[in-house]
C-alpha cells in the first residue's frame, strides 16, 4: 500500500496554476454575461488568484495572457504578485485577435504578418524575463477553412521557422510549451491539430520545448491518458491546460464532466513520475466561468485536480505491477478502481488543517464575505474580459 505520509507530502507539494483570464468576464459567441466583482485590471486578477491560493494552499502561481494583462511595468506586476503571496506562471501570447491574423499568425502567407506575430512572441519572452516566468505557453489559431486555401506543408515550414526563432531567444531556465487543438477557429486544417504534430516540432526544437495537453482539445472518445503516458515517458510532457468538455472546447470546470477521466490522467502522471518536480509537468487550468461565480469556481477546480491526484496517489503501484506481470486483467483493473472509489476528502481535510487552512475551502470562501467585498470595491470601472 502507498505510504500515507508520502501521499500527503506529494499532495502538499503539488502546484496548480490558475489562469488570469478565468477571473475576467467571458462567454460564448452568443453572449458574455457580465458578473459583479470582476477584476478591472491585471493587478486585481492577481488579487483573485492570490485569494484562490489562500483558500486552497496549492495554487501559488497565475498565468498571464498578453495583451489582456498588459501593464506598463511587468516587474511591478510581479512584485505585486509576490506581495500577495503568489508568483507569475506561464505567459500566454495572443496572436489570434487582430484583423491581420485572418489567414493566420506565424503561418500566414504574408511575411509582414508573420513578422508581426513573431515580434509579439518575442515581446512575451521579454515579459517572462521581467516577471520571472519560466514557461511560454503557445497556442495558435492558425489553419485553413477550405481545401486548397494554402499549402499545408508550406505552413508547417513557416511554423517551424517562427518556433525556432522564439526557442533560440529563450533563456537557459525558460521553456516553450506547445499546445495543439483539433479544430476551431479553423475547420479544414489546424496547423497544430494534435499531439503528434506538436511533439514533432518539440523534438526538432530541443529539450526545453514540450507539449502542452489541453484536455478540451481532442476528438470525443480520445484516450487522453495514453497521450499523457506516451509524452511523459519521452520527457516531452510540458504540462496541462485542465478543463472539462462535453462536446468541444467547452472550458468548463475540470473534473466536472468526467472525474474518472481526470483520475485516469492523474494515475498515469503518478505512475510515470510526473509529480516529481524534476519532471517539470505544469498543472495549469484553462477555463472560463461564464455563468458561475469565478473565484469560487476556481477554488472548486483546484480541489477537483487535488482530489483526482489524491486518488491517483492511492493506487497500489506494487500490486498493480504484480497483477500486470501476471496477466491478471481483472486484478489490475481492480487495483485502479479501488483507488478511484476511495473517498479522499477526509485525508485532504486533514492535509489542509495541517497546512493551516480551512479543511473546507469552498465553504470557507462562501463564509468569508470576500465576494461581497470585491463586489463593493469593484462596482465602478470597466470589468476585464476578452480583449480587455
Ligand atoms: C483557445 O482554445 C484557448 O482556450 C487555448 O486553449 C489557449 O490556451 C487559451 O485559449 C488561451 O490563449
Ligand atoms: Mn488551452
mmCIF file of N, CA, C and O in Angstrom, residues 5-62:
data_model
loop_
_atom_site.group_PDB
_atom_site.id
_atom_site.type_symbol
_atom_site.label_atom_id
_atom_site.label_comp_id
_atom_site.label_asym_id
_atom_site.label_seq_id
_atom_site.Cartn_x
_atom_site.Cartn_y
_atom_site.Cartn_z
ATOM 1 N N UNK A 5 2.140 9.035 4.626
ATOM 2 C CA UNK A 5 2.830 10.317 4.784
ATOM 3 C C UNK A 5 3.453 10.771 3.452
ATOM 4 O O UNK A 5 3.516 11.964 3.163
ATOM 5 N N UNK A 6 3.861 9.789 2.623
ATOM 6 C CA UNK A 6 4.396 10.164 1.299
ATOM 7 C C UNK A 6 3.283 10.732 0.422
ATOM 8 O O UNK A 6 3.492 11.683 -0.343
ATOM 9 N N UNK A 7 2.090 10.155 0.554
ATOM 10 C CA UNK A 7 0.938 10.658 -0.211
ATOM 11 C C UNK A 7 0.647 12.101 0.200
ATOM 12 O O UNK A 7 0.474 12.998 -0.640
ATOM 13 N N UNK A 8 0.616 12.345 1.504
ATOM 14 C CA UNK A 8 0.325 13.701 1.993
ATOM 15 C C UNK A 8 1.405 14.688 1.560
ATOM 16 O O UNK A 8 1.110 15.817 1.154
ATOM 17 N N UNK A 9 2.652 14.246 1.587
ATOM 18 C CA UNK A 9 3.757 15.139 1.181
ATOM 19 C C UNK A 9 3.638 15.486 -0.306
ATOM 20 O O UNK A 9 3.847 16.638 -0.714
ATOM 21 N N UNK A 10 3.268 14.497 -1.117
ATOM 22 C CA UNK A 10 3.136 14.751 -2.559
ATOM 23 C C UNK A 10 1.992 15.726 -2.826
ATOM 24 O O UNK A 10 2.089 16.612 -3.686
ATOM 25 N N UNK A 11 0.909 15.584 -2.083
ATOM 26 C CA UNK A 11 -0.233 16.482 -2.275
ATOM 27 C C UNK A 11 0.109 17.910 -1.853
ATOM 28 O O UNK A 11 -0.309 18.887 -2.466
ATOM 29 N N UNK A 12 0.877 17.997 -0.813
ATOM 30 C CA UNK A 12 1.293 19.309 -0.317
ATOM 31 C C UNK A 12 2.199 20.009 -1.333
ATOM 32 O O UNK A 12 2.191 21.220 -1.474
ATOM 33 N N UNK A 13 2.982 19.229 -2.046
ATOM 34 C CA UNK A 13 3.969 19.806 -2.976
ATOM 35 C C UNK A 13 3.371 20.122 -4.347
ATOM 36 O O UNK A 13 3.963 20.856 -5.139
ATOM 37 N N UNK A 14 2.199 19.573 -4.641
ATOM 38 C CA UNK A 14 1.635 19.802 -5.983
ATOM 39 C C UNK A 14 1.173 21.248 -6.132
ATOM 40 O O UNK A 14 0.538 21.812 -5.241
ATOM 41 N N UNK A 15 1.505 21.847 -7.273
ATOM 42 C CA UNK A 15 1.086 23.219 -7.545
ATOM 43 C C UNK A 15 0.134 23.248 -8.722
ATOM 44 O O UNK A 15 0.411 22.686 -9.775
ATOM 45 N N UNK A 16 -0.959 23.922 -8.549
ATOM 46 C CA UNK A 16 -1.958 24.028 -9.617
ATOM 47 C C UNK A 16 -2.098 25.502 -9.972
ATOM 48 O O UNK A 16 -2.391 26.325 -9.100
ATOM 49 N N UNK A 17 -1.826 25.806 -11.237
ATOM 50 C CA UNK A 17 -1.791 27.222 -11.663
ATOM 51 C C UNK A 17 -3.151 27.665 -12.203
ATOM 52 O O UNK A 17 -3.761 26.954 -13.002
ATOM 53 N N UNK A 18 -3.597 28.830 -11.776
ATOM 54 C CA UNK A 18 -4.875 29.329 -12.309
ATOM 55 C C UNK A 18 -4.597 30.359 -13.413
ATOM 56 O O UNK A 18 -3.547 30.999 -13.432
ATOM 57 N N UNK A 19 -5.533 30.522 -14.343
ATOM 58 C CA UNK A 19 -5.320 31.433 -15.471
ATOM 59 C C UNK A 19 -5.959 32.798 -15.207
ATOM 60 O O UNK A 19 -7.117 32.866 -14.764
ATOM 61 N N UNK A 20 -5.254 33.863 -15.517
ATOM 62 C CA UNK A 20 -5.791 35.214 -15.252
ATOM 63 C C UNK A 20 -7.112 35.422 -15.972
ATOM 64 O O UNK A 20 -8.011 36.085 -15.452
ATOM 65 N N UNK A 21 -7.248 34.820 -17.165
ATOM 66 C CA UNK A 21 -8.449 35.073 -17.969
ATOM 67 C C UNK A 21 -9.703 34.453 -17.358
ATOM 68 O O UNK A 21 -10.814 34.870 -17.687
ATOM 69 N N UNK A 22 -9.527 33.499 -16.466
ATOM 70 C CA UNK A 22 -10.704 32.885 -15.843
ATOM 71 C C UNK A 22 -11.368 33.824 -14.835
ATOM 72 O O UNK A 22 -12.518 33.611 -14.451
ATOM 73 N N UNK A 23 -10.632 34.855 -14.408
ATOM 74 C CA UNK A 23 -11.196 35.786 -13.414
ATOM 75 C C UNK A 23 -11.996 36.903 -14.080
ATOM 76 O O UNK A 23 -12.770 37.594 -13.434
ATOM 77 N N UNK A 24 -11.754 37.115 -15.389
ATOM 78 C CA UNK A 24 -12.456 38.167 -16.115
ATOM 79 C C UNK A 24 -13.769 37.663 -16.692
ATOM 80 O O UNK A 24 -14.073 36.461 -16.648
ATOM 81 N N UNK A 25 -14.542 38.586 -17.226
ATOM 82 C CA UNK A 25 -15.799 38.183 -17.855
ATOM 83 C C UNK A 25 -15.532 37.379 -19.119
ATOM 84 O O UNK A 25 -14.582 37.649 -19.862
ATOM 85 N N UNK A 26 -16.377 36.396 -19.378
ATOM 86 C CA UNK A 26 -16.222 35.553 -20.560
ATOM 87 C C UNK A 26 -17.600 35.018 -20.948
ATOM 88 O O UNK A 26 -18.570 35.210 -20.211
ATOM 89 N N UNK A 27 -17.652 34.384 -22.083
ATOM 90 C CA UNK A 27 -18.947 33.840 -22.501
ATOM 91 C C UNK A 27 -18.778 32.997 -23.732
ATOM 92 O O UNK A 27 -17.686 32.511 -24.033
ATOM 93 N N UNK A 28 -19.838 32.821 -24.436
ATOM 94 C CA UNK A 28 -19.789 32.116 -25.711
ATOM 95 C C UNK A 28 -19.881 33.163 -26.813
ATOM 96 O O UNK A 28 -19.965 34.353 -26.539
ATOM 97 N N UNK A 29 -19.926 32.711 -28.082
ATOM 98 C CA UNK A 29 -20.054 33.708 -29.124
ATOM 99 C C UNK A 29 -21.478 34.271 -29.177
ATOM 100 O O UNK A 29 -21.772 35.172 -29.931
ATOM 101 N N UNK A 30 -22.344 33.716 -28.334
ATOM 102 C CA UNK A 30 -23.717 34.226 -28.298
ATOM 103 C C UNK A 30 -23.895 35.346 -27.277
ATOM 104 O O UNK A 30 -24.646 36.281 -27.486
ATOM 105 N N UNK A 31 -23.191 35.235 -26.144
ATOM 106 C CA UNK A 31 -23.399 36.231 -25.095
ATOM 107 C C UNK A 31 -22.323 36.131 -24.020
ATOM 108 O O UNK A 31 -21.964 35.036 -23.596
ATOM 109 N N UNK A 32 -21.828 37.287 -23.610
ATOM 110 C CA UNK A 32 -20.980 37.359 -22.414
ATOM 111 C C UNK A 32 -21.866 37.919 -21.306
ATOM 112 O O UNK A 32 -22.340 39.052 -21.398
ATOM 113 N N UNK A 33 -22.099 37.122 -20.262
ATOM 114 C CA UNK A 33 -22.896 37.603 -19.137
ATOM 115 C C UNK A 33 -21.962 38.305 -18.150
ATOM 116 O O UNK A 33 -21.080 37.668 -17.579
ATOM 117 N N UNK A 34 -22.182 39.602 -17.967
ATOM 118 C CA UNK A 34 -21.327 40.350 -17.046
ATOM 119 C C UNK A 34 -21.615 39.909 -15.614
ATOM 120 O O UNK A 34 -22.758 39.668 -15.255
ATOM 121 N N UNK A 35 -20.562 39.765 -14.836
ATOM 122 C CA UNK A 35 -20.745 39.412 -13.421
ATOM 123 C C UNK A 35 -20.286 40.564 -12.532
ATOM 124 O O UNK A 35 -19.515 41.417 -12.964
ATOM 125 N N UNK A 36 -20.742 40.542 -11.287
ATOM 126 C CA UNK A 36 -20.301 41.558 -10.333
ATOM 127 C C UNK A 36 -18.963 41.133 -9.722
ATOM 128 O O UNK A 36 -18.656 39.943 -9.627
ATOM 129 N N UNK A 37 -18.214 42.136 -9.276
ATOM 130 C CA UNK A 37 -16.977 41.857 -8.553
ATOM 131 C C UNK A 37 -15.825 41.405 -9.432
ATOM 132 O O UNK A 37 -14.798 40.935 -8.929
ATOM 133 N N UNK A 38 -15.988 41.553 -10.741
ATOM 134 C CA UNK A 38 -14.951 41.074 -11.663
ATOM 135 C C UNK A 38 -13.761 42.049 -11.662
ATOM 136 O O UNK A 38 -13.957 43.270 -11.618
ATOM 137 N N UNK A 39 -12.535 41.518 -11.702
ATOM 138 C CA UNK A 39 -11.355 42.393 -11.710
ATOM 139 C C UNK A 39 -11.393 43.383 -12.876
ATOM 140 O O UNK A 39 -11.911 43.050 -13.946
ATOM 141 N N UNK A 40 -10.785 44.551 -12.624
ATOM 142 C CA UNK A 40 -10.782 45.563 -13.684
ATOM 143 C C UNK A 40 -9.438 45.640 -14.391
ATOM 144 O O UNK A 40 -9.300 46.313 -15.402
ATOM 145 N N UNK A 41 -8.442 45.001 -13.835
ATOM 146 C CA UNK A 41 -7.119 45.005 -14.481
ATOM 147 C C UNK A 41 -6.313 43.792 -14.015
ATOM 148 O O UNK A 41 -6.793 42.986 -13.207
ATOM 149 N N UNK A 42 -5.097 43.715 -14.525
ATOM 150 C CA UNK A 42 -4.258 42.552 -14.218
ATOM 151 C C UNK A 42 -3.938 42.467 -12.719
ATOM 152 O O UNK A 42 -3.815 41.364 -12.165
ATOM 153 N N UNK A 43 -3.805 43.624 -12.075
ATOM 154 C CA UNK A 43 -3.484 43.617 -10.642
ATOM 155 C C UNK A 43 -4.616 42.952 -9.851
ATOM 156 O O UNK A 43 -4.373 42.157 -8.935
ATOM 157 N N UNK A 44 -5.841 43.286 -10.209
ATOM 158 C CA UNK A 44 -6.975 42.692 -9.475
ATOM 159 C C UNK A 44 -7.168 41.221 -9.825
ATOM 160 O O UNK A 44 -7.631 40.434 -8.994
ATOM 161 N N UNK A 45 -6.781 40.824 -11.033
ATOM 162 C CA UNK A 45 -6.827 39.384 -11.353
ATOM 163 C C UNK A 45 -5.842 38.641 -10.454
ATOM 164 O O UNK A 45 -6.123 37.537 -9.970
ATOM 165 N N UNK A 46 -4.689 39.263 -10.250
ATOM 166 C CA UNK A 46 -3.688 38.639 -9.369
ATOM 167 C C UNK A 46 -4.223 38.554 -7.946
ATOM 168 O O UNK A 46 -4.037 37.541 -7.249
ATOM 169 N N UNK A 47 -4.933 39.595 -7.517
ATOM 170 C CA UNK A 47 -5.529 39.551 -6.172
ATOM 171 C C UNK A 47 -6.469 38.340 -6.042
ATOM 172 O O UNK A 47 -6.478 37.652 -5.021
ATOM 173 N N UNK A 48 -7.252 38.108 -7.092
ATOM 174 C CA UNK A 48 -8.195 36.978 -7.035
ATOM 175 C C UNK A 48 -7.458 35.634 -7.056
ATOM 176 O O UNK A 48 -7.843 34.692 -6.356
ATOM 177 N N UNK A 49 -6.398 35.571 -7.857
ATOM 178 C CA UNK A 49 -5.606 34.325 -7.880
ATOM 179 C C UNK A 49 -4.986 34.083 -6.498
ATOM 180 O O UNK A 49 -4.922 32.935 -6.031
ATOM 181 N N UNK A 50 -4.556 35.165 -5.849
ATOM 182 C CA UNK A 50 -3.977 35.022 -4.508
ATOM 183 C C UNK A 50 -5.046 34.544 -3.519
ATOM 184 O O UNK A 50 -4.751 33.778 -2.588
ATOM 185 N N UNK A 51 -6.274 34.979 -3.737
ATOM 186 C CA UNK A 51 -7.376 34.520 -2.867
ATOM 187 C C UNK A 51 -7.574 33.010 -3.033
ATOM 188 O O UNK A 51 -7.738 32.278 -2.052
ATOM 189 N N UNK A 52 -7.545 32.554 -4.273
ATOM 190 C CA UNK A 52 -7.692 31.112 -4.518
ATOM 191 C C UNK A 52 -6.569 30.339 -3.814
ATOM 192 O O UNK A 52 -6.796 29.292 -3.196
ATOM 193 N N UNK A 53 -5.367 30.906 -3.874
ATOM 194 C CA UNK A 53 -4.241 30.240 -3.196
ATOM 195 C C UNK A 53 -4.434 30.237 -1.678
ATOM 196 O O UNK A 53 -4.152 29.246 -1.007
ATOM 197 N N UNK A 54 -4.930 31.364 -1.156
ATOM 198 C CA UNK A 54 -5.129 31.466 0.301
ATOM 199 C C UNK A 54 -6.100 30.391 0.795
ATOM 200 O O UNK A 54 -5.911 29.820 1.858
ATOM 201 N N UNK A 55 -7.119 30.104 0.025
ATOM 202 C CA UNK A 55 -8.124 29.138 0.481
ATOM 203 C C UNK A 55 -7.759 27.688 0.161
ATOM 204 O O UNK A 55 -8.273 26.771 0.792
ATOM 205 N N UNK A 56 -6.904 27.484 -0.834
ATOM 206 C CA UNK A 56 -6.576 26.098 -1.224
ATOM 207 C C UNK A 56 -5.168 25.672 -0.775
ATOM 208 O O UNK A 56 -4.911 24.483 -0.596
ATOM 209 N N UNK A 57 -4.266 26.652 -0.703
ATOM 210 C CA UNK A 57 -2.884 26.348 -0.299
ATOM 211 C C UNK A 57 -2.035 25.719 -1.385
ATOM 212 O O UNK A 57 -0.843 25.459 -1.172
ATOM 213 N N UNK A 58 -2.611 25.443 -2.548
ATOM 214 C CA UNK A 58 -1.832 24.732 -3.578
ATOM 215 C C UNK A 58 -1.912 25.405 -4.948
ATOM 216 O O UNK A 58 -1.693 24.770 -5.976
ATOM 217 N N UNK A 59 -2.225 26.704 -4.974
ATOM 218 C CA UNK A 59 -2.332 27.406 -6.272
ATOM 219 C C UNK A 59 -1.452 28.668 -6.252
ATOM 220 O O UNK A 59 -1.948 29.786 -6.367
ATOM 221 N N UNK A 60 -0.142 28.481 -6.137
ATOM 222 C CA UNK A 60 0.739 29.619 -5.856
ATOM 223 C C UNK A 60 1.187 30.429 -7.073
ATOM 224 O O UNK A 60 2.001 31.338 -6.916
ATOM 225 N N UNK A 61 0.670 30.110 -8.269
ATOM 226 C CA UNK A 61 1.047 30.918 -9.444
ATOM 227 C C UNK A 61 -0.185 31.204 -10.297
ATOM 228 O O UNK A 61 -1.180 30.471 -10.252
ATOM 229 N N UNK A 62 -0.069 32.276 -11.087
ATOM 230 C CA UNK A 62 -1.146 32.633 -12.007
ATOM 231 C C UNK A 62 -0.542 32.867 -13.397
ATOM 232 O O UNK A 62 0.498 33.505 -13.537
#
